[in-house]
Coordinates of C-alpha atoms in Angstrom, one line a residue:
Chain A
X9 CA 33.8 6.1 -4.7
X10 CA 31.0 4.5 -2.8
X11 CA 27.2 4.7 -2.9
X12 CA 24.3 2.8 -1.4
X13 CA 20.9 2.5 -2.9
X14 CA 17.8 0.2 -3.2
X15 CA 17.8 -1.7 -6.5
X16 CA 16.0 -4.3 -8.5
X17 CA 18.2 -7.3 -9.7
X18 CA 18.1 -7.5 -13.5
X19 CA 20.6 -10.2 -14.2
X20 CA 23.6 -12.0 -12.6
X21 CA 26.2 -13.6 -14.8
X22 CA 28.5 -16.2 -13.2
X23 CA 32.1 -15.1 -13.1
X24 CA 34.8 -17.7 -12.4
X25 CA 33.9 -20.4 -10.0
X26 CA 32.2 -18.7 -7.2
X27 CA 31.6 -15.1 -8.1
X28 CA 29.2 -13.1 -10.3
X29 CA 28.8 -9.9 -12.2
X30 CA 25.5 -8.3 -11.1
X31 CA 23.3 -6.0 -13.2
X32 CA 20.8 -3.9 -11.2
X33 CA 18.3 -1.1 -11.7
X34 CA 18.9 1.2 -8.8
X35 CA 16.5 3.9 -7.5
X36 CA 18.8 6.9 -7.9
X37 CA 21.7 5.7 -10.1
X38 CA 19.8 3.9 -12.7
X39 CA 21.3 0.7 -14.2
X40 CA 24.6 -0.3 -12.6
X41 CA 26.9 -3.2 -12.7
X42 CA 29.4 -4.6 -10.3
X43 CA 31.3 -7.6 -9.2
X44 CA 29.9 -9.7 -6.4
X45 CA 32.5 -11.7 -4.5
X46 CA 30.9 -15.1 -3.7
X47 CA 27.9 -14.2 -5.9
X48 CA 27.6 -17.7 -7.2
X49 CA 27.9 -19.3 -3.8
X50 CA 25.0 -21.3 -2.3
X51 CA 24.4 -18.6 0.2
X52 CA 24.3 -15.6 -2.1
X53 CA 22.8 -17.0 -5.3
X54 CA 19.2 -16.8 -4.2
X55 CA 19.7 -13.0 -3.5
X56 CA 20.8 -12.4 -7.0
X57 CA 17.7 -13.8 -8.8
X58 CA 16.1 -11.4 -11.3
X59 CA 13.3 -9.3 -9.9
X60 CA 14.5 -9.3 -6.3
X61 CA 14.5 -6.0 -4.4
X62 CA 17.9 -5.6 -2.8
X63 CA 20.0 -3.1 -0.9
X64 CA 23.3 -2.5 -2.7
X65 CA 26.5 -0.8 -1.8
X66 CA 28.8 -0.1 -4.8
X67 CA 32.5 0.6 -4.4
X68 CA 35.0 1.5 -7.1
X69 CA 38.0 3.7 -7.6
X70 CA 36.4 5.5 -10.5
X71 CA 32.8 5.9 -11.5
X72 CA 33.3 4.2 -14.8
X73 CA 35.0 1.1 -13.3
X74 CA 33.1 -2.1 -12.9
X75 CA 33.5 -1.9 -9.1
X76 CA 32.2 -4.3 -6.5
X77 CA 28.7 -4.7 -5.0
X78 CA 27.8 -5.7 -1.5
X79 CA 24.2 -7.0 -1.7
X80 CA 21.5 -7.6 0.9
X81 CA 18.1 -8.9 0.2
X82 CA 15.1 -6.7 1.0
X83 CA 12.3 -8.7 -0.8
X84 CA 12.4 -11.8 -2.9
X85 CA 10.0 -11.5 -5.9
X86 CA 10.7 -14.6 -8.0
X87 CA 9.9 -17.5 -5.6
X88 CA 6.3 -16.5 -5.3
X89 CA 5.9 -16.7 -9.0
X90 CA 7.6 -20.1 -9.6
X91 CA 4.2 -21.8 -9.9
X92 CA 2.6 -19.0 -11.9
X93 CA 3.9 -19.5 -15.5
X94 CA 2.5 -16.2 -17.1
X95 CA 3.7 -14.1 -14.2
X96 CA 7.1 -15.7 -14.1
X97 CA 7.4 -15.2 -17.9
X98 CA 6.5 -11.5 -17.4
X99 CA 9.2 -11.1 -14.8
X100 CA 11.7 -12.8 -17.0
X101 CA 10.7 -10.8 -20.1
X102 CA 10.9 -7.4 -18.3
X103 CA 14.1 -7.9 -16.4
X104 CA 16.0 -9.3 -19.5
X105 CA 14.6 -6.4 -21.6
X106 CA 15.7 -3.8 -19.0
X107 CA 19.2 -5.4 -18.8
X108 CA 19.4 -5.3 -22.6
X109 CA 18.3 -1.7 -23.3
X110 CA 18.8 0.5 -20.3
X111 CA 22.0 2.7 -20.5
X112 CA 24.3 2.4 -17.6
X113 CA 24.7 5.2 -14.9
X114 CA 21.6 7.1 -16.1
X115 CA 19.0 7.6 -13.4
X116 CA 15.5 6.5 -14.5
X117 CA 13.6 6.9 -11.2
X118 CA 10.2 6.8 -12.9
X119 CA 11.0 3.4 -14.5
X120 CA 12.3 2.1 -11.2
X121 CA 9.1 3.2 -9.5
X122 CA 6.8 1.6 -12.2
X123 CA 8.8 -1.6 -12.0
X124 CA 8.1 -1.8 -8.2
X125 CA 4.4 -1.3 -8.8
X126 CA 4.4 -3.9 -11.5
X127 CA 6.2 -6.5 -9.4
X128 CA 3.7 -5.8 -6.6
X129 CA 0.9 -6.5 -9.1
X130 CA 2.6 -9.7 -10.2
X131 CA 2.9 -11.0 -6.6
X132 CA -0.7 -10.1 -5.7
X133 CA -2.9 -13.1 -6.5
X134 CA -5.9 -10.7 -6.5
X135 CA -4.6 -8.9 -9.6
X136 CA -6.1 -10.4 -12.8
X137 CA -3.6 -11.3 -15.5
X138 CA -5.3 -8.8 -17.8
X139 CA -4.5 -6.0 -15.4
X140 CA -0.8 -6.7 -15.0
X141 CA -0.6 -7.4 -18.7
X142 CA -2.0 -3.9 -19.5
X143 CA 0.4 -2.4 -16.9
X144 CA 3.4 -4.1 -18.6
X145 CA 2.4 -2.6 -22.0
X146 CA 2.1 0.9 -20.3
X147 CA 5.4 0.4 -18.6
X148 CA 7.0 -0.4 -22.0
X149 CA 5.4 2.7 -23.6
X150 CA 6.9 4.7 -20.7
X151 CA 10.3 3.0 -21.2
X152 CA 10.2 4.1 -24.9
X153 CA 9.3 7.7 -23.9
X154 CA 12.0 7.9 -21.2
X155 CA 14.7 6.7 -23.5
X156 CA 13.8 9.2 -26.2
X157 CA 11.5 7.2 -28.5
X158 CA 8.1 8.1 -27.2
X159 CA 5.0 7.2 -29.1
X160 CA 2.6 10.0 -30.1
X161 CA -0.8 8.5 -29.4
X162 CA -2.8 11.7 -28.7
X163 CA -4.0 12.6 -32.3
X164 CA -4.1 11.2 -35.8
X165 CA -0.9 12.0 -37.7
X166 CA -2.9 12.4 -40.9
X167 CA -6.1 14.1 -40.1
X168 CA -5.5 15.5 -36.6
X169 CA -8.5 13.6 -35.2
X170 CA -8.5 13.0 -31.5
X171 CA -11.0 10.1 -31.5
X172 CA -11.2 6.7 -33.1
X173 CA -7.4 6.1 -33.1
X174 CA -6.8 2.5 -34.2
X175 CA -3.3 2.3 -35.7
X176 CA 0.3 3.4 -35.2
X177 CA 2.7 4.1 -38.0
X178 CA 5.7 1.7 -37.7
X179 CA 8.0 4.4 -38.9
X180 CA 7.0 7.5 -36.9
X181 CA 5.3 6.0 -33.9
X182 CA 2.4 8.3 -34.4
X183 CA -1.3 7.3 -34.1
X184 CA -3.5 7.0 -37.1
X185 CA -7.3 7.1 -37.1
X186 CA -9.5 4.3 -38.3
X187 CA -10.6 6.2 -41.4
X188 CA -7.1 7.4 -42.4
X189 CA -5.5 4.1 -41.8
X190 CA -8.1 1.9 -43.5
X191 CA -6.3 1.6 -46.8
X192 CA -2.9 0.9 -45.1
X193 CA -4.0 -1.4 -42.3
X194 CA -1.7 -4.2 -43.4
X195 CA 1.3 -2.0 -43.0
X196 CA 0.2 -0.2 -39.8
X197 CA 0.5 -1.5 -36.3
X198 CA -2.7 -2.0 -34.3
X199 CA -3.2 0.5 -31.4
X200 CA -5.0 -1.2 -28.6
X201 CA -7.9 0.9 -27.3
X202 CA -6.7 0.8 -23.7
X203 CA -3.6 2.8 -24.7
X204 CA -5.5 5.5 -26.5
X205 CA -8.3 5.9 -23.9
X206 CA -8.8 4.6 -20.4
X207 CA -10.8 1.5 -21.3
X208 CA -10.6 -2.1 -20.1
X209 CA -8.3 -4.4 -22.0
X210 CA -8.9 -7.8 -23.6
X211 CA -6.2 -10.5 -24.1
X212 CA -5.9 -9.6 -27.8
X213 CA -5.4 -5.9 -26.8
X214 CA -2.5 -7.0 -24.6
X215 CA -0.9 -9.0 -27.4
X216 CA -1.4 -6.0 -29.8
X217 CA 0.2 -3.8 -27.2
X218 CA 3.3 -6.0 -27.0
X219 CA 3.6 -6.2 -30.7
X220 CA 3.5 -2.4 -30.9
X221 CA 6.0 -1.8 -28.1
X222 CA 8.2 -4.7 -29.3
X223 CA 8.5 -3.3 -32.8
X224 CA 9.9 0.0 -31.5
X225 CA 12.0 -1.5 -28.7
X226 CA 13.6 -3.8 -31.3
X227 CA 14.0 -1.0 -33.8
X228 CA 15.4 1.8 -31.6
X229 CA 16.7 0.3 -28.4
X230 CA 18.0 -3.2 -28.8
X231 CA 21.4 -2.1 -30.1
X232 CA 22.4 -5.7 -31.0
X233 CA 19.9 -8.2 -32.4
X234 CA 18.9 -10.2 -29.3
X235 CA 16.5 -13.0 -30.4
X236 CA 16.4 -14.5 -26.9
X237 CA 15.0 -11.3 -25.4
X238 CA 12.3 -11.1 -28.1
X239 CA 11.5 -14.8 -27.6
X240 CA 11.0 -14.2 -23.9
X241 CA 8.4 -11.6 -24.8
X242 CA 6.8 -14.0 -27.3
X243 CA 6.5 -16.7 -24.7
X244 CA 4.8 -14.3 -22.5
X245 CA 2.4 -13.2 -25.2
X246 CA 1.6 -16.9 -25.8
X247 CA -0.1 -17.0 -22.3
X248 CA -2.6 -14.3 -23.6
X249 CA -3.9 -16.3 -26.5
Chain B
X14 CA 63.7 -23.4 -17.4
X15 CA 64.6 -26.8 -18.9
X16 CA 62.2 -28.5 -21.3
X17 CA 61.4 -31.1 -18.6
X18 CA 60.5 -28.5 -16.0
X19 CA 58.5 -26.6 -18.6
X20 CA 56.4 -29.7 -19.2
X21 CA 55.6 -30.0 -15.5
X22 CA 54.7 -26.3 -15.3
X23 CA 52.4 -26.9 -18.3
X24 CA 50.7 -29.7 -16.4
X25 CA 50.3 -27.5 -13.3
X26 CA 48.8 -24.7 -15.4
X27 CA 46.3 -27.1 -17.0
X28 CA 45.3 -28.6 -13.7
X29 CA 44.9 -25.1 -12.2
X30 CA 42.1 -24.4 -14.7
X31 CA 39.9 -27.2 -13.2
X32 CA 37.0 -26.2 -10.9
X33 CA 38.0 -26.2 -7.3
X34 CA 41.8 -26.0 -8.1
X35 CA 44.0 -23.0 -8.1
X36 CA 47.7 -22.8 -9.0
X37 CA 48.8 -23.7 -5.5
X38 CA 46.5 -26.8 -5.1
X39 CA 47.4 -27.8 -8.7
X40 CA 51.1 -27.7 -7.8
X41 CA 50.5 -30.0 -4.8
X42 CA 48.4 -32.4 -6.9
X43 CA 51.0 -32.6 -9.6
X44 CA 53.8 -33.2 -7.0
X45 CA 51.7 -36.0 -5.5
X46 CA 51.1 -37.5 -8.9
X47 CA 54.8 -37.4 -9.7
X48 CA 55.8 -38.9 -6.4
X49 CA 53.4 -41.8 -6.8
X50 CA 54.2 -42.5 -10.4
X51 CA 53.1 -46.2 -10.5
X52 CA 49.9 -45.9 -8.4
X53 CA 48.6 -42.5 -9.6
X54 CA 50.3 -41.1 -12.6
X55 CA 50.3 -44.0 -15.0
X56 CA 46.7 -45.2 -14.2
X57 CA 45.5 -41.6 -14.4
X58 CA 47.1 -41.0 -17.7
X59 CA 45.8 -44.3 -19.1
X60 CA 42.3 -43.6 -17.8
X61 CA 42.2 -40.1 -19.1
X62 CA 43.3 -41.3 -22.5
X63 CA 40.7 -44.1 -22.4
X64 CA 37.8 -41.9 -21.4
X65 CA 38.8 -39.2 -23.9
X66 CA 38.7 -41.9 -26.7
X67 CA 35.4 -43.4 -25.6
X68 CA 33.3 -40.7 -24.0
X69 CA 30.0 -40.2 -25.7
X70 CA 26.8 -38.2 -25.2
X71 CA 23.9 -40.6 -24.8
X72 CA 21.6 -40.3 -27.8
X73 CA 18.6 -41.0 -25.7
X74 CA 19.0 -38.9 -22.5
X75 CA 22.0 -36.6 -23.1
X76 CA 24.0 -38.2 -20.2
X77 CA 27.8 -38.6 -20.6
X78 CA 29.1 -42.2 -20.7
X79 CA 31.4 -44.4 -22.6
X80 CA 28.4 -46.1 -24.3
X81 CA 25.4 -44.7 -26.1
X82 CA 22.7 -45.4 -24.9
X83 CA 24.3 -44.8 -21.5
X84 CA 24.3 -47.4 -18.7
X85 CA 21.2 -45.8 -17.1
X86 CA 19.2 -46.0 -20.3
X87 CA 20.3 -49.6 -20.8
X88 CA 19.6 -50.8 -17.2
X89 CA 16.7 -53.3 -17.3
X90 CA 16.0 -52.6 -13.6
X91 CA 15.1 -49.0 -14.2
X92 CA 11.5 -47.8 -14.4
X93 CA 11.3 -46.8 -18.1
X94 CA 7.9 -45.1 -17.7
X95 CA 9.3 -42.3 -15.6
X96 CA 11.7 -39.6 -17.0
X97 CA 13.3 -37.0 -14.8
X98 CA 14.2 -33.8 -16.6
X99 CA 17.4 -32.1 -15.3
X100 CA 19.4 -29.1 -16.5
X101 CA 22.9 -30.6 -16.6
X102 CA 24.8 -33.9 -16.2
X103 CA 26.0 -32.7 -12.8
X104 CA 22.3 -32.6 -11.7
X105 CA 21.9 -36.2 -13.0
X106 CA 24.9 -37.3 -11.0
X107 CA 23.5 -35.5 -7.9
X108 CA 20.2 -37.4 -8.2
X109 CA 22.1 -40.7 -8.8
X110 CA 24.2 -40.1 -5.6
X111 CA 20.9 -39.8 -3.6
X112 CA 20.0 -43.3 -4.9
X113 CA 16.3 -42.7 -4.3
X114 CA 15.2 -42.4 -7.9
X115 CA 15.0 -45.4 -10.1
X116 CA 13.6 -44.0 -13.4
X117 CA 15.3 -42.6 -16.4
X118 CA 16.7 -39.1 -17.1
X119 CA 16.7 -36.4 -19.7
X120 CA 19.5 -33.8 -19.7
X121 CA 18.5 -30.5 -21.2
X122 CA 22.1 -29.1 -21.4
X123 CA 21.2 -25.8 -19.8
X124 CA 18.2 -23.5 -19.3
X125 CA 16.4 -20.9 -21.5
X126 CA 18.0 -17.5 -20.7
X127 CA 17.3 -14.2 -22.4
X128 CA 20.3 -12.8 -20.7
X129 CA 22.7 -15.5 -21.9
X130 CA 21.0 -15.7 -25.2
X131 CA 20.0 -19.4 -24.8
X132 CA 17.0 -20.4 -26.9
X133 CA 14.9 -23.5 -27.1
X134 CA 16.8 -24.9 -30.1
X135 CA 20.1 -24.7 -28.1
X136 CA 18.7 -27.2 -25.6
X137 CA 17.8 -30.9 -25.7
X138 CA 14.0 -30.1 -25.7
X139 CA 13.0 -31.5 -29.1
X140 CA 14.2 -35.0 -28.2
X141 CA 12.3 -34.8 -24.9
X142 CA 9.1 -34.0 -26.7
X143 CA 9.7 -36.9 -29.1
X144 CA 10.5 -39.2 -26.2
X145 CA 7.3 -38.2 -24.4
X146 CA 5.2 -38.6 -27.5
X147 CA 6.6 -42.1 -28.1
X148 CA 4.0 -43.7 -25.8
X149 CA 6.4 -45.5 -23.4
X150 CA 6.7 -42.6 -20.9
X151 CA 3.9 -42.3 -18.3
X152 CA 5.4 -39.5 -16.1
X153 CA 7.8 -36.7 -16.5
X154 CA 9.4 -35.2 -13.4
X155 CA 10.6 -31.6 -13.9
X156 CA 13.7 -31.3 -11.8
X157 CA 15.1 -28.0 -13.1
X158 CA 16.7 -25.6 -10.6
X159 CA 14.6 -23.3 -8.4
X160 CA 15.7 -20.2 -10.3
X161 CA 13.9 -17.9 -12.7
X162 CA 15.7 -19.5 -15.7
X163 CA 15.1 -23.1 -14.4
X164 CA 11.4 -22.6 -13.8
X165 CA 10.9 -20.6 -17.0
X166 CA 12.4 -23.6 -18.9
X167 CA 10.1 -26.0 -17.0
X168 CA 7.0 -24.0 -17.9
X169 CA 8.1 -23.8 -21.5
X170 CA 8.5 -27.6 -21.7
X171 CA 5.2 -28.1 -20.0
X172 CA 3.5 -25.8 -22.6
X173 CA 5.2 -27.8 -25.3
X174 CA 4.0 -31.1 -23.8
X175 CA 0.3 -30.0 -23.8
X176 CA -1.6 -32.5 -25.9
X177 CA 0.8 -35.3 -25.1
X178 CA -0.8 -37.9 -22.8
X179 CA 1.7 -37.9 -20.0
X180 CA 1.6 -37.0 -16.3
X181 CA 3.8 -34.1 -15.4
X182 CA 5.1 -33.5 -11.9
X183 CA 7.8 -31.3 -10.3
X184 CA 10.1 -31.7 -7.4
X185 CA 9.2 -29.8 -4.3
X186 CA 10.9 -26.6 -3.2
X187 CA 11.5 -25.7 0.4
X188 CA 13.4 -26.4 3.6
X189 CA 16.4 -28.6 3.1
X190 CA 17.1 -31.6 5.4
X191 CA 19.1 -30.2 8.4
X192 CA 18.1 -26.7 7.5
X193 CA 17.1 -24.3 10.3
X194 CA 14.3 -21.8 9.5
X195 CA 16.2 -19.0 11.1
X196 CA 19.0 -19.2 8.5
X197 CA 16.8 -19.7 5.4
X198 CA 16.3 -17.0 2.9
X199 CA 12.8 -15.4 2.5
X200 CA 12.2 -17.0 -0.9
X201 CA 12.8 -20.5 0.3
X202 CA 10.6 -20.0 3.3
X203 CA 7.9 -18.6 1.1
X204 CA 8.1 -21.5 -1.3
X205 CA 8.1 -24.0 1.6
X206 CA 4.9 -22.5 3.0
X207 CA 3.2 -22.4 -0.3
X208 CA 4.1 -26.1 -1.0
X209 CA 3.0 -27.3 2.5
X210 CA 1.2 -30.6 2.7
X211 CA -1.4 -32.1 5.1
X212 CA 0.4 -34.0 7.9

């Protein structure tokens, strides 16, 4: 079997002395893994940095085999972000999260497309940190929805109100209005206004957004406890304080 | 197989596990060692035993040496006000080979990595903060690798050093000596252009 596709590098783990096992999010095949001969070599290592846009050709006898990848760089994302700590932290947090939660061999073209948009925003110096921060929260909400754990943020789960939605139930993922949630605000998650309506975001809204998505990502999608992935998100949130 | 041949085979198998050696090259190395018993085999065995007994991780910088503090930390000719932060001992050895740096080192023992599950407490970061806060250090040079994990670790340390009165610098990224632009990857070229200096 053989296929070629454009893909985003999520992770590369060293294998043996000079090789690597590559984890990518491809446009049409979704998350895929494969062995890269010489993947840890000086020539190939820069291509396999997380966030890079690459052209991959996968070969294997059966679809469920690990198979091998031939990889060619299309665009390097990471080097432009090396001197921009919050943006590099965002790249690290997103790619490690995707590698940890996306199922293999399931196409998620909308996530792939959103990731490309997000990486373009990260690389664009004209994009304010608040803008890409809000975009990352929206991307994570979309990720939850795509993987079957969508949040219901359209109406209050208690009263049916459409306005003044301020909280989200940590159990059901449904929005709760300010009035109905007042008495339980310690137990509810805060819903940032920019997620409920198209309003500009503030740094505290971005942090609240990551707390919200982080709760559901950890609860439903991180199959094994992975403190390092959650810490990468916390480091990112630290830049928005 | 006789017991004696089995021992030699064991030696070959052990050597074959070393980086850069496969079964074939390990076999050649073992044959050479056996042939030159007096000049290679016995001194090698004695040295391996000696190093195995004496090897220590330097309590100051994390370097490997037979003394703690290591010979670099004890060297009076070194600039004790400058500390270069590296990922691994192999990076320290690479900088020492270059012989252009005369300060001290701090070996982190890896990088933060969400994928590998490496967290700050798994690295030698706490001791670096303590060292920097001690008042003797004037400059910290971040020499972590030009990778996402290496730079993420550098940024994390820089964040942790906020509030400590110390100058923080980083090694440059860009075109290697002898490198031709035509053969460089896009990322290196981009980093080189971004870090350009007035001539």
